[in-house]
Coordinates of C-alpha atoms in Angstrom, one line a residue:
Chain A
X1 CA 70.4 55.5 -88.6
X2 CA 73.0 56.5 -86.1
X3 CA 74.7 53.8 -84.1
X4 CA 73.5 55.4 -80.8
X5 CA 69.9 55.5 -82.1
X6 CA 70.2 51.8 -83.1
X7 CA 71.8 50.9 -79.8
X8 CA 69.1 52.9 -78.0
X9 CA 66.3 51.1 -79.7
X10 CA 67.7 47.6 -79.0
X11 CA 68.5 48.6 -75.4
X12 CA 65.0 50.1 -74.7
X13 CA 63.1 47.3 -76.3
X14 CA 65.1 44.7 -74.4
X15 CA 64.7 46.5 -71.1
X16 CA 60.9 46.8 -71.6
X17 CA 60.7 43.1 -72.6
X18 CA 62.7 42.0 -69.6
X19 CA 61.0 44.2 -67.1
X20 CA 57.5 43.1 -68.3
X21 CA 58.4 39.5 -68.1
X22 CA 59.9 40.0 -64.6
X23 CA 56.7 41.9 -63.6
X24 CA 54.5 39.2 -64.8
X25 CA 56.5 36.4 -63.1
X26 CA 56.7 38.5 -59.9
X27 CA 53.0 38.9 -59.9
X28 CA 52.3 35.3 -60.4
X29 CA 54.7 34.0 -57.8
X30 CA 53.6 36.5 -55.1
X31 CA 50.0 35.7 -55.9
X32 CA 50.7 32.0 -55.6
X33 CA 52.6 32.4 -52.3
X34 CA 49.9 34.6 -50.7
X35 CA 47.1 32.2 -51.8
X36 CA 49.0 29.3 -50.3
X37 CA 49.4 31.2 -47.0
X38 CA 45.6 32.0 -47.0
X39 CA 44.9 28.4 -47.7
X40 CA 47.1 27.3 -44.8
X41 CA 45.3 29.8 -42.4
X42 CA 42.0 28.4 -43.6
X43 CA 43.2 24.8 -43.0
X44 CA 44.4 25.8 -39.5
X45 CA 40.9 27.2 -38.8
X46 CA 39.3 24.1 -40.2
X47 CA 41.5 22.0 -37.9
X48 CA 40.5 24.1 -34.8
X49 CA 36.8 23.6 -35.7
X50 CA 37.3 19.9 -36.0
X51 CA 39.1 19.6 -32.7
X52 CA 36.5 21.8 -31.0
X53 CA 33.7 19.6 -32.4
X54 CA 35.3 16.3 -31.4
X55 CA 36.2 17.6 -27.9
X56 CA 32.9 19.4 -27.0
X57 CA 30.5 17.5 -29.3
X58 CA 29.1 20.8 -30.5
X59 CA 30.0 23.4 -33.1
X60 CA 31.9 26.5 -32.2
X61 CA 29.9 29.7 -32.5
X62 CA 29.7 31.0 -36.1
X63 CA 31.3 34.2 -35.0
X64 CA 33.2 36.4 -37.3
X65 CA 36.6 37.5 -36.4
X66 CA 38.6 40.1 -38.0
X67 CA 38.5 39.4 -41.7
X68 CA 37.2 35.9 -41.2
X69 CA 33.8 34.5 -41.2
X70 CA 32.5 31.0 -40.4
X71 CA 29.1 29.7 -41.3
X72 CA 27.4 26.2 -41.0
X73 CA 24.9 24.4 -43.0
X74 CA 23.2 21.1 -42.3
X75 CA 23.7 18.6 -45.1
X76 CA 21.8 15.4 -45.8
X77 CA 23.5 12.4 -44.1
X78 CA 24.3 10.7 -47.4
X79 CA 25.7 13.9 -49.1
X80 CA 29.3 13.5 -50.3
X81 CA 32.1 14.7 -48.1
X82 CA 33.6 17.8 -49.8
X83 CA 36.8 19.8 -49.1
X84 CA 37.2 22.6 -51.6
X85 CA 39.2 25.9 -51.7
X86 CA 37.7 28.6 -53.9
X87 CA 37.8 32.4 -54.7
X88 CA 34.7 34.0 -53.4
X89 CA 33.6 37.4 -52.2
X90 CA 33.8 38.5 -48.6
X91 CA 31.3 41.0 -47.2
X92 CA 32.7 43.2 -44.6
X93 CA 29.9 43.5 -42.0
X94 CA 31.2 46.7 -40.5
X95 CA 32.0 48.6 -43.6
X96 CA 29.3 46.9 -45.7
X97 CA 31.7 46.4 -48.5
X98 CA 32.2 43.5 -50.8
X99 CA 35.9 42.5 -50.9
X100 CA 37.6 39.6 -52.7
X101 CA 37.8 36.6 -50.5
X102 CA 39.0 33.0 -50.3
X103 CA 36.8 30.2 -48.9
X104 CA 37.3 26.7 -47.7
X105 CA 34.2 24.6 -47.9
X106 CA 34.5 21.5 -45.7
X107 CA 32.3 19.2 -43.6
X108 CA 32.4 17.9 -40.1
X109 CA 30.4 15.0 -38.6
X110 CA 28.6 15.9 -35.4
X111 CA 26.4 13.3 -33.7
X112 CA 26.1 11.4 -36.9
X113 CA 25.0 14.4 -38.8
X114 CA 27.0 15.9 -41.6
X115 CA 27.5 19.7 -41.4
X116 CA 29.0 21.8 -44.1
X117 CA 31.4 24.4 -42.7
X118 CA 32.4 27.4 -44.9
X119 CA 35.3 29.5 -43.7
X120 CA 35.9 32.7 -45.6
X121 CA 38.9 35.1 -45.3
X122 CA 39.3 38.5 -46.9
X123 CA 41.9 38.7 -49.6
X124 CA 42.1 42.5 -49.4
X125 CA 45.5 42.6 -47.8
X126 CA 47.2 40.2 -50.1
X127 CA 45.6 42.0 -53.1
X128 CA 47.0 45.3 -51.8
X129 CA 50.4 43.7 -51.4
X130 CA 50.3 42.4 -55.0
X131 CA 49.2 45.9 -56.2
X132 CA 52.0 47.6 -54.4
X133 CA 54.5 45.2 -55.8
X134 CA 53.2 45.7 -59.3
X135 CA 53.4 49.5 -58.9
X136 CA 56.9 49.3 -57.7
X137 CA 57.9 47.2 -60.6
X138 CA 56.2 49.6 -63.0
X139 CA 57.9 52.5 -61.3
X140 CA 61.3 50.8 -61.6
X141 CA 60.7 50.2 -65.3
X142 CA 59.9 53.8 -65.9
X143 CA 62.9 55.0 -64.0
X144 CA 65.2 52.6 -65.9
X145 CA 63.8 53.8 -69.2
X146 CA 64.1 57.4 -68.3
X147 CA 67.7 57.0 -67.2
X148 CA 68.5 55.1 -70.3
X149 CA 67.1 57.9 -72.4
X150 CA 69.0 60.5 -70.5
X151 CA 72.3 58.5 -70.7
X152 CA 71.8 58.2 -74.4
X153 CA 70.9 61.8 -74.8
X154 CA 73.7 63.4 -72.9
X155 CA 76.4 60.9 -72.1
X156 CA 76.5 59.1 -75.5
X157 CA 76.6 62.3 -77.4
X158 CA 79.6 63.4 -75.5
X159 CA 81.2 60.0 -75.7
X160 CA 80.8 60.0 -79.5
X161 CA 82.2 63.6 -80.0
X162 CA 85.8 62.5 -80.7
X163 CA 84.4 60.2 -83.4
X164 CA 82.5 63.1 -85.1
X165 CA 85.5 65.4 -84.8
X166 CA 87.7 62.8 -86.6
X167 CA 85.0 62.2 -89.2
X168 CA 84.8 65.9 -89.9
X169 CA 88.6 66.0 -90.2
X170 CA 88.5 63.2 -92.7
X171 CA 85.7 64.9 -94.7
X172 CA 87.7 68.1 -94.9
X173 CA 90.9 66.3 -95.8
X174 CA 92.8 67.6 -98.8
X175 CA 95.8 65.8 -100.2
X176 CA 97.4 69.0 -101.3
X177 CA 97.5 70.4 -97.8
X178 CA 99.7 69.1 -95.0
X179 CA 97.6 69.6 -91.8
X180 CA 96.8 66.5 -89.8
X181 CA 93.3 65.3 -88.8
X182 CA 92.8 66.9 -85.5
X183 CA 91.7 64.6 -82.6
X184 CA 89.4 65.5 -79.7
X185 CA 91.3 64.4 -76.6
X186 CA 89.7 61.3 -75.3
X187 CA 90.5 58.3 -73.0
X188 CA 88.6 55.9 -75.2
X189 CA 91.0 53.6 -77.0
X190 CA 88.8 53.0 -80.0
X191 CA 88.5 56.6 -80.9
X192 CA 92.2 57.2 -80.4
X193 CA 92.9 54.2 -82.6
X194 CA 90.5 55.5 -85.2
X195 CA 92.3 58.9 -85.3
X196 CA 95.7 57.4 -85.4
X197 CA 94.6 55.1 -88.3
X198 CA 93.0 58.0 -90.1
X199 CA 96.1 60.1 -89.8
X200 CA 98.3 57.2 -90.9
X201 CA 96.1 56.7 -94.0
X202 CA 96.2 60.4 -94.7
X203 CA 99.9 60.3 -94.5
X204 CA 100.0 57.4 -96.9
X205 CA 97.6 59.1 -99.3
X206 CA 99.8 62.2 -99.2
X207 CA 102.9 60.1 -99.9
X208 CA 101.3 58.4 -102.8
X209 CA 100.1 61.8 -104.1
X210 CA 103.6 63.1 -103.9
X211 CA 105.0 60.1 -105.7
X212 CA 102.4 60.4 -108.4
X213 CA 103.1 64.0 -108.8
X214 CA 106.8 63.5 -109.2
X215 CA 106.1 60.5 -111.5
X216 CA 104.0 62.7 -113.7
X217 CA 106.7 65.3 -113.7
X218 CA 109.4 62.8 -114.5
X219 CA 107.4 60.9 -117.1
X220 CA 106.7 64.2 -118.8
X221 CA 110.3 65.2 -118.7
X222 CA 111.7 61.9 -119.9
X223 CA 109.3 61.8 -122.8
X224 CA 109.3 65.4 -123.8
X225 CA 113.1 65.6 -124.0
X226 CA 113.4 63.1 -126.9
X227 CA 110.5 64.8 -128.6
X228 CA 112.2 68.1 -128.2
X229 CA 115.3 66.7 -129.8
X230 CA 113.3 65.3 -132.8
X231 CA 111.6 68.7 -133.2
X232 CA 114.7 70.7 -133.0
X233 CA 116.5 68.3 -135.4
X234 CA 113.6 68.7 -137.8
X235 CA 113.9 72.5 -137.6
X236 CA 117.6 72.2 -138.2
X237 CA 117.1 69.8 -141.1
X238 CA 114.7 72.3 -142.6
X239 CA 117.5 74.9 -142.7
X240 CA 119.7 72.8 -145.0
X241 CA 117.2 73.7 -147.8
X242 CA 118.2 71.3 -150.5
X243 CA 115.2 69.0 -150.7
X244 CA 113.3 67.6 -153.6
X245 CA 109.5 68.1 -153.5
X246 CA 109.2 64.5 -152.4
X247 CA 111.5 65.0 -149.4
X248 CA 109.6 68.1 -148.5
X249 CA 106.4 66.1 -148.4
X250 CA 108.1 63.5 -146.2
X251 CA 109.3 66.2 -143.9
X252 CA 105.9 67.7 -143.6
X253 CA 104.4 64.4 -142.6
X254 CA 107.1 63.9 -139.9
X255 CA 106.3 67.4 -138.7
X256 CA 102.6 66.6 -138.4
X257 CA 103.3 63.3 -136.6
X258 CA 105.6 65.0 -134.1
X259 CA 103.2 67.8 -133.4
X260 CA 100.5 65.2 -132.9
X261 CA 102.6 63.1 -130.6
X262 CA 103.5 66.0 -128.4
X263 CA 99.9 67.3 -128.2
X264 CA 98.7 63.7 -127.5
X265 CA 101.3 63.4 -124.7
X266 CA 100.3 66.8 -123.2
X267 CA 96.7 65.8 -123.3
X268 CA 97.3 62.5 -121.5
X269 CA 99.4 64.3 -118.9
X270 CA 96.7 66.8 -118.5
X271 CA 94.0 64.1 -118.1
X272 CA 96.1 62.4 -115.4
X273 CA 96.6 65.7 -113.7
X274 CA 92.9 66.5 -113.7
X275 CA 92.0 63.0 -112.5
X276 CA 94.4 63.2 -109.6
X277 CA 93.3 66.7 -108.8
X278 CA 96.8 68.1 -109.3
X279 CA 95.5 71.4 -110.6
X280 CA 94.3 73.5 -107.7
X281 CA 94.4 77.2 -108.6
X282 CA 90.6 77.7 -108.4
X283 CA 89.6 81.3 -108.6
X284 CA 86.6 83.4 -109.5
X285 CA 86.1 83.5 -113.2
X286 CA 83.8 85.8 -115.2
X287 CA 82.5 83.2 -117.6
X288 CA 80.7 85.7 -119.8
X289 CA 83.9 87.7 -120.2
X290 CA 85.9 84.6 -121.0
X291 CA 83.4 83.3 -123.6
X292 CA 83.3 86.7 -125.3
X293 CA 87.1 86.5 -125.4
X294 CA 87.0 83.1 -126.9
X295 CA 84.5 84.2 -129.6
X296 CA 87.0 86.9 -130.6
X297 CA 89.9 84.4 -130.5
X298 CA 88.1 82.0 -132.8
X299 CA 86.7 84.8 -135.1
X300 CA 89.1 83.9 -137.9
X301 CA 88.1 80.3 -137.8
X302 CA 84.4 81.2 -137.9
X303 CA 85.0 83.5 -140.8
X304 CA 87.1 80.9 -142.7
X305 CA 84.2 78.4 -142.6
X306 CA 81.5 81.1 -143.0
X307 CA 80.0 80.2 -139.6
X308 CA 77.4 82.4 -138.1
X309 CA 77.7 82.9 -134.3
X310 CA 74.7 83.5 -132.1
X311 CA 75.6 84.3 -128.6
X312 CA 73.2 84.9 -125.8
X313 CA 75.3 85.4 -122.6
X314 CA 74.2 86.5 -119.2
X315 CA 76.4 87.3 -116.3
X316 CA 77.8 84.2 -114.6
X317 CA 80.8 83.9 -112.2
X318 CA 82.2 80.5 -111.3
X319 CA 85.0 79.1 -109.2
X320 CA 87.5 77.1 -111.2
X321 CA 91.0 77.1 -112.5
X322 CA 91.4 79.6 -115.3
X323 CA 93.8 77.3 -117.1
X324 CA 91.2 74.5 -117.1
X325 CA 88.3 76.8 -118.0
X326 CA 90.4 77.9 -121.0
X327 CA 91.0 74.4 -122.1
X328 CA 87.3 73.5 -121.6
X329 CA 86.1 76.4 -123.8
X330 CA 88.8 75.7 -126.4
X331 CA 87.7 72.1 -126.7
X332 CA 84.1 73.0 -127.0
X333 CA 84.7 75.8 -129.5
X334 CA 87.1 73.8 -131.7
X335 CA 84.7 70.9 -131.6
X336 CA 81.8 73.2 -132.8
X337 CA 84.0 74.5 -135.6
X338 CA 85.6 71.2 -136.6
X339 CA 82.3 69.2 -136.8
X340 CA 80.5 72.0 -138.5
X341 CA 79.5 72.4 -142.1
X342 CA 80.5 75.4 -144.3
X343 CA 78.1 78.2 -143.8
X344 CA 76.7 76.6 -140.7
X345 CA 75.7 78.1 -137.4
X346 CA 76.9 78.0 -133.8
X347 CA 74.7 78.9 -130.9
X348 CA 76.2 79.8 -127.5
X349 CA 74.1 80.5 -124.6
X350 CA 75.1 81.1 -121.0
X351 CA 72.6 81.3 -118.1
X352 CA 73.0 81.1 -114.4
X353 CA 72.6 77.3 -114.5
X354 CA 73.8 76.1 -117.9
X355 CA 76.3 76.7 -120.7
X356 CA 75.0 75.4 -124.0
X357 CA 77.1 75.3 -127.2
X358 CA 75.3 73.8 -130.2
X359 CA 76.4 73.7 -133.8
X360 CA 75.1 72.5 -137.2
X361 CA 76.8 69.5 -138.6
X362 CA 76.4 66.1 -140.2
X363 CA 74.2 63.5 -138.7
X364 CA 76.2 61.0 -136.7
X365 CA 75.3 58.0 -134.7
X366 CA 77.6 57.7 -131.7
X367 CA 76.4 59.2 -128.6
X368 CA 77.3 57.1 -125.6
X369 CA 80.9 56.7 -126.4
X370 CA 81.3 60.4 -127.1
X371 CA 83.2 61.2 -123.9
X372 CA 85.4 58.1 -124.0
X373 CA 89.1 58.4 -124.6
X374 CA 90.2 58.1 -128.2
X375 CA 86.6 57.8 -129.4
X376 CA 86.2 60.0 -132.5
X377 CA 84.4 60.0 -135.8
X378 CA 86.4 58.7 -138.8
X379 CA 86.6 62.1 -140.5
X380 CA 87.7 63.8 -137.3
X381 CA 91.3 65.2 -137.3
X382 CA 91.4 65.4 -133.5
X383 CA 92.9 62.9 -131.2
X384 CA 89.6 61.9 -129.5
X385 CA 90.8 63.3 -126.2
X386 CA 89.2 66.7 -126.2
X387 CA 85.8 65.6 -125.0
X388 CA 87.3 63.2 -122.5
X389 CA 89.3 66.1 -121.0
X390 CA 86.2 68.3 -121.1
X391 CA 84.3 65.7 -119.1
X392 CA 87.1 65.3 -116.6
X393 CA 87.2 69.0 -116.1
X394 CA 83.5 69.1 -115.6
X395 CA 83.6 66.1 -113.1
X396 CA 86.3 67.9 -111.2
X397 CA 84.1 70.9 -110.5
X398 CA 80.8 68.9 -110.1
X399 CA 79.5 70.2 -113.4
X400 CA 77.5 67.9 -115.6
X401 CA 78.2 67.7 -119.3
X402 CA 75.8 66.1 -121.7
X403 CA 75.4 65.7 -125.4
X404 CA 72.2 65.8 -127.5
X405 CA 71.6 65.5 -131.2
X406 CA 68.6 66.7 -133.0
X407 CA 68.9 65.9 -136.7
X408 CA 71.7 68.1 -137.9
X409 CA 72.1 70.1 -134.6
X410 CA 74.6 68.9 -132.1
X411 CA 74.3 70.4 -128.6
X412 CA 76.6 70.2 -125.6
X413 CA 75.1 71.3 -122.3
X414 CA 77.1 71.9 -119.2
X415 CA 75.0 72.2 -116.0
X416 CA 77.0 74.5 -113.9
X417 CA 76.9 73.8 -110.2
X418 CA 75.3 76.6 -108.1
X419 CA 77.9 79.2 -107.2
X420 CA 79.6 78.3 -104.0
Chain B
X1 CA 123.4 89.0 -129.2
X2 CA 125.4 87.1 -126.6
X3 CA 123.6 84.0 -125.6
X4 CA 124.3 81.2 -123.0
X5 CA 122.6 77.9 -123.5
X6 CA 122.3 75.8 -120.4
X7 CA 121.0 72.4 -121.5
X8 CA 122.1 68.9 -120.5
X9 CA 120.6 67.1 -123.5
X10 CA 123.6 67.2 -126.0
X11 CA 121.5 66.7 -129.1
X12 CA 119.1 69.5 -128.2
X13 CA 121.9 71.8 -127.3
X14 CA 123.7 71.3 -130.6
X15 CA 120.5 72.2 -132.5
X16 CA 120.0 75.3 -130.5
X17 CA 123.7 76.3 -130.9
X18 CA 123.5 75.8 -134.7
X19 CA 120.3 77.8 -135.0
X20 CA 121.5 80.7 -133.0
X21 CA 125.0 81.0 -134.2
X22 CA 125.7 83.4 -137.1
X23 CA 124.4 86.8 -137.9
X24 CA 126.6 88.4 -135.3
X25 CA 125.4 86.2 -132.4
X26 CA 127.8 84.7 -129.9
X27 CA 126.6 81.5 -128.4
X28 CA 128.1 79.7 -125.4
X29 CA 126.9 76.6 -123.7
X30 CA 127.0 74.8 -120.4
X31 CA 125.7 71.3 -119.8
X32 CA 125.7 71.2 -116.0
X33 CA 125.0 73.3 -113.0
X34 CA 128.6 73.9 -112.0
X35 CA 129.7 75.1 -115.5
X36 CA 126.6 77.2 -115.8
X37 CA 127.1 79.0 -112.5
X38 CA 130.7 79.7 -113.3
X39 CA 129.9 81.3 -116.7
X40 CA 127.1 83.3 -115.1
X41 CA 129.4 84.8 -112.6
X42 CA 132.2 85.6 -115.0
X43 CA 130.3 87.0 -118.0
X44 CA 127.3 89.0 -119.0
X45 CA 124.8 87.7 -121.5
X46 CA 121.9 89.2 -123.4
X47 CA 119.9 86.1 -122.8
X48 CA 120.3 82.9 -120.9
X49 CA 118.4 79.8 -122.1
X50 CA 117.9 77.8 -118.9
X51 CA 116.8 74.1 -118.8
X52 CA 115.4 73.5 -115.3
X53 CA 116.3 69.8 -115.0
X54 CA 120.1 69.7 -114.7
X55 CA 121.9 66.6 -113.6
X56 CA 123.7 68.2 -110.7
X57 CA 121.4 71.0 -109.5
X58 CA 118.0 72.7 -109.7
X59 CA 117.9 75.2 -112.5
X60 CA 115.8 77.6 -110.5
X61 CA 118.7 78.1 -108.1
X62 CA 120.7 79.7 -110.9
X63 CA 118.0 82.3 -111.1
X64 CA 118.4 83.2 -107.5
X65 CA 122.2 83.3 -108.0
X66 CA 121.7 85.8 -110.9
X67 CA 119.5 87.9 -108.7
X68 CA 122.1 87.9 -105.9
X69 CA 124.8 89.1 -108.4
X70 CA 122.5 91.9 -109.5
X71 CA 122.9 90.9 -113.2
X72 CA 120.4 92.1 -115.8
X73 CA 120.7 89.1 -118.1
X74 CA 117.5 88.1 -119.7
X75 CA 116.4 84.5 -118.8
X76 CA 114.2 82.2 -120.8
X77 CA 113.3 79.0 -119.0
X78 CA 113.1 75.8 -121.0
X79 CA 111.4 73.0 -119.2
X80 CA 109.7 69.7 -119.9
X81 CA 107.5 70.3 -116.9
X82 CA 104.2 71.7 -117.9
X83 CA 103.3 72.4 -114.3
X84 CA 101.8 75.8 -113.4
X85 CA 103.7 76.0 -110.1
X86 CA 107.1 75.7 -111.9
X87 CA 106.1 78.4 -114.4
X88 CA 105.0 80.8 -111.6
X89 CA 108.1 80.0 -109.5
X90 CA 110.4 80.6 -112.4
X91 CA 108.7 83.9 -113.3
X92 CA 108.7 85.0 -109.7
X93 CA 112.4 84.4 -109.4
X94 CA 113.0 86.8 -112.3
X95 CA 112.8 84.8 -115.4
X96 CA 111.5 86.7 -118.4
X97 CA 109.7 83.9 -120.2
X98 CA 108.9 80.2 -120.0
X99 CA 108.9 77.7 -122.9
X100 CA 107.8 74.2 -122.6
X101 CA 109.4 71.3 -124.4
X102 CA 109.0 70.3 -127.1
X103 CA 109.3 73.6 -128.9
X104 CA 110.2 74.9 -132.4
X105 CA 113.6 76.5 -132.7
X106 CA 111.9 79.4 -134.5
X107 CA 109.6 80.0 -131.5
X108 CA 112.6 80.0 -129.2
X109 CA 114.4 82.5 -131.4
X110 CA 111.4 84.8 -131.5
X111 CA 111.1 84.7 -127.7
X112 CA 114.8 85.3 -127.2
X113 CA 114.7 88.2 -129.6
X114 CA 111.7 89.7 -127.7
X115 CA 113.5 89.4 -124.4
X116 CA 116.6 91.0 -125.7
X117 CA 114.6 93.8 -127.3
X118 CA 112.8 94.4 -124.0
X119 CA 116.1 94.5 -122.1
X120 CA 117.7 96.9 -124.5
X121 CA 114.6 99.1 -124.6
X122 CA 116.6 102.3 -124.1
X123 CA 117.9 102.4 -127.7
X124 CA 116.9 99.6 -129.9
X125 CA 113.2 99.4 -130.3
X126 CA 113.1 99.4 -134.0
X127 CA 113.7 96.3 -136.0
X128 CA 115.1 97.1 -139.4
X129 CA 115.3 94.8 -142.4
X130 CA 116.5 96.6 -145.5
X131 CA 113.6 99.0 -146.3
X132 CA 111.2 97.5 -143.8
X133 CA 111.1 99.1 -140.3
X134 CA 109.1 97.9 -137.4
X135 CA 108.7 100.2 -134.4
X136 CA 108.0 97.6 -131.6
X137 CA 107.0 100.1 -129.0
X138 CA 104.4 101.8 -131.1
X139 CA 103.6 98.6 -133.1
X140 CA 104.0 100.5 -136.3
X141 CA 105.4 99.1 -139.6
X142 CA 106.7 101.1 -142.5
X143 CA 108.3 100.3 -145.8
X144 CA 110.8 103.1 -146.9
X145 CA 108.8 105.5 -144.7
X146 CA 105.5 104.5 -146.2
X147 CA 103.3 103.3 -143.3
X148 CA 101.8 99.9 -143.6
X149 CA 98.6 99.0 -141.8
X150 CA 98.6 95.4 -140.6
X151 CA 96.1 93.4 -138.6
X152 CA 97.3 92.1 -135.2
X153 CA 97.9 88.6 -136.6
X154 CA 99.8 90.0 -139.6
X155 CA 101.9 92.1 -137.3
X156 CA 102.7 89.2 -135.1
X157 CA 103.6 87.1 -138.1
X158 CA 105.9 89.8 -139.4
X159 CA 107.7 90.1 -136.1
X160 CA 108.0 86.3 -136.0
X161 CA 109.5 86.1 -139.4
X162 CA 111.8 89.0 -138.8
X163 CA 113.1 87.3 -135.6
X164 CA 113.8 84.2 -137.7
X165 CA 115.1 86.0 -140.8
X166 CA 117.0 83.8 -143.3
X167 CA 115.6 80.7 -141.6
X168 CA 113.0 78.4 -142.8
X169 CA 110.0 78.5 -140.4
X170 CA 107.6 75.6 -140.5
X171 CA 103.9 76.0 -140.9
X172 CA 103.4 74.2 -137.6
X173 CA 105.6 76.6 -135.8
X174 CA 103.7 79.6 -137.3
X175 CA 100.3 78.1 -136.4
X176 CA 101.4 77.4 -132.8
X177 CA 102.8 80.8 -132.4
X178 CA 99.8 82.7 -133.8
X179 CA 97.0 80.5 -132.3
X180 CA 98.6 78.7 -129.4
X181 CA 98.9 74.9 -129.3
X182 CA 95.8 74.6 -127.1
X183 CA 93.6 75.5 -130.0
X184 CA 94.4 72.1 -131.3
X185 CA 93.9 72.8 -135.0
X186 CA 96.2 70.0 -136.0
X187 CA 97.1 69.8 -139.7
X188 CA 94.8 72.6 -140.7
X189 CA 97.0 75.3 -142.1
X190 CA 94.8 76.9 -144.7
X191 CA 94.3 80.0 -142.6
X192 CA 98.0 80.6 -142.3
X193 CA 98.2 80.8 -146.0
X194 CA 95.6 83.6 -146.0
X195 CA 97.7 85.7 -143.5
X196 CA 100.9 85.1 -145.4
X197 CA 99.2 86.1 -148.6
X198 CA 97.8 89.3 -147.1
X199 CA 101.1 90.2 -145.5
X200 CA 103.0 89.8 -148.7
X201 CA 100.4 91.8 -150.6
X202 CA 100.5 94.7 -148.1
X203 CA 104.3 94.8 -148.0
X204 CA 104.8 94.8 -151.7
X205 CA 102.0 97.4 -152.2
X206 CA 104.0 99.7 -149.9
X207 CA 107.1 99.1 -152.1
X208 CA 109.0 96.3 -150.4
X209 CA 110.7 93.6 -152.3
X210 CA 109.3 90.1 -152.1
X211 CA 111.4 88.7 -149.3
X212 CA 108.9 86.0 -148.3
X213 CA 109.2 82.6 -150.0
X214 CA 107.4 79.4 -149.6
X215 CA 109.7 76.4 -149.1
X216 CA 108.4 73.1 -150.5
X217 CA 105.1 73.6 -148.9
X218 CA 106.5 72.9 -145.4
X219 CA 107.2 76.4 -144.4
X220 CA 108.3 79.9 -145.2
X221 CA 111.5 81.8 -145.3
X222 CA 111.9 85.5 -144.9
X223 CA 115.2 86.9 -146.0
X224 CA 117.6 88.2 -148.5
X225 CA 116.8 87.3 -152.0

């Protein structure tokens, strides 16, 4: 839910609630005041009748004035004296209409007789007044709601624009590029602050990225140099050529270990680079072409182990780094060869959505840790980084890599993101 | 061949010097930027081995200096940086090849020989070793004028061994050269043996002597008997 929508909702609900309460209170008060006034008028009239009766010793004529009627009724002498206001109806004699009215029933004593006097006044005018007040209140409510809506619709959207511009800038932010997050010019402090902070953060991220990049480079350099020395000294030692068989075997072991160490180091650096998105030469790659090339490149290995290749490739182009694509395919191919059985099979299929590589092999039991670093089967000669690297590469491009085992068949499936 | 080695790591430089010296090669070395730029200006080399990370300057600047002097020296960059940008920058500035540390000396020698061959393409595009002749431009091999038909891998192996003649070349180095280190076929050298065997067989059938010897199971040596 957008902030403005949420704000609108609260605002409108509160407005409606307040206005309704105000309306009701307004109505009740006005009603009370008008009824009081009517009652006072009725009391004044009653007073006049009393004075008239006591002065002239007779009742005034039960005439009807405008909106006022007086009527008399003889009561029994011992009837209780009443004085009572009530809501009644008022019949307009001229227009023959029944209108709401207010009556005062009281009694006067004339010559020892008790006479009930009923004074009725029409309430039409006060009711009209109340109605008009109610309508005005309702009208004001509607106008307030409409103006709130319009403000939200047009003013708020414009007010929030700098926010969305900054948000967009942050979304499109790339560490490798140097452009700043553009700000929509605004006089609103919060948005200016937001933009400044976003840019400061971007700058810091860029700085960290730069430091990380140079650290990676330096670490690689510092560790590779001693390795290069060991390697070159081994090569030089080999030239002296006066070894016993035993010394030769020792040398071979050192060679293997050194080779392993440098490959391990390169793999770790590569992983760090992929994780930090330091490889950014994405380009269009003809995957079918590349896989066919890989099959040719691995042909010797397939032949050595008597592996049968079944390839079913359809056209597919994707956006990714050629270097990483090469590594990904290398890893999957060597995996399929390394964990195969002599005379086994490899199936490779490429469709618009998925790349599947499956191979025959032994039954194994580890599935969930397969893509973890340094996880490998005991017989494996690899370093246990190949699949971790493959997974990182897939993550980088939004592909999804999964592993499935059905008896002796091991299948890796890469769900390729739709071409973008 | 006249070679200049620019490398600040003393131990590494000594190994390279020792490996390249001999067989009519002249090797010089410089261990910092100042010495290197002086040598580059004064002399001409067939190939310069350039380490990018020098203590007193950026190796890439030496490349631009060479270009400014209109020199035709071949340049092989040796770097510990495995970054694609550096590789491209180096090749853009006119380097002929790029080798990442750590490397095998035999690989270095093979690449230097290839650069020198390419630079001197006008005359010397045939590698001769006694009765064996390899025409690099036509990719043809003959033994005493008998043509030998080799596969691509066997041909590459032969060139590699010829570039490192009279040196012991380790199996690791051969594997990495033929299949690249990315294939990650660690410790699995059976298939090298097959290629060596086939190459030996084809050469001897064409009448060459058996110049190729296995050394203690670690590697092979191609050279005078």
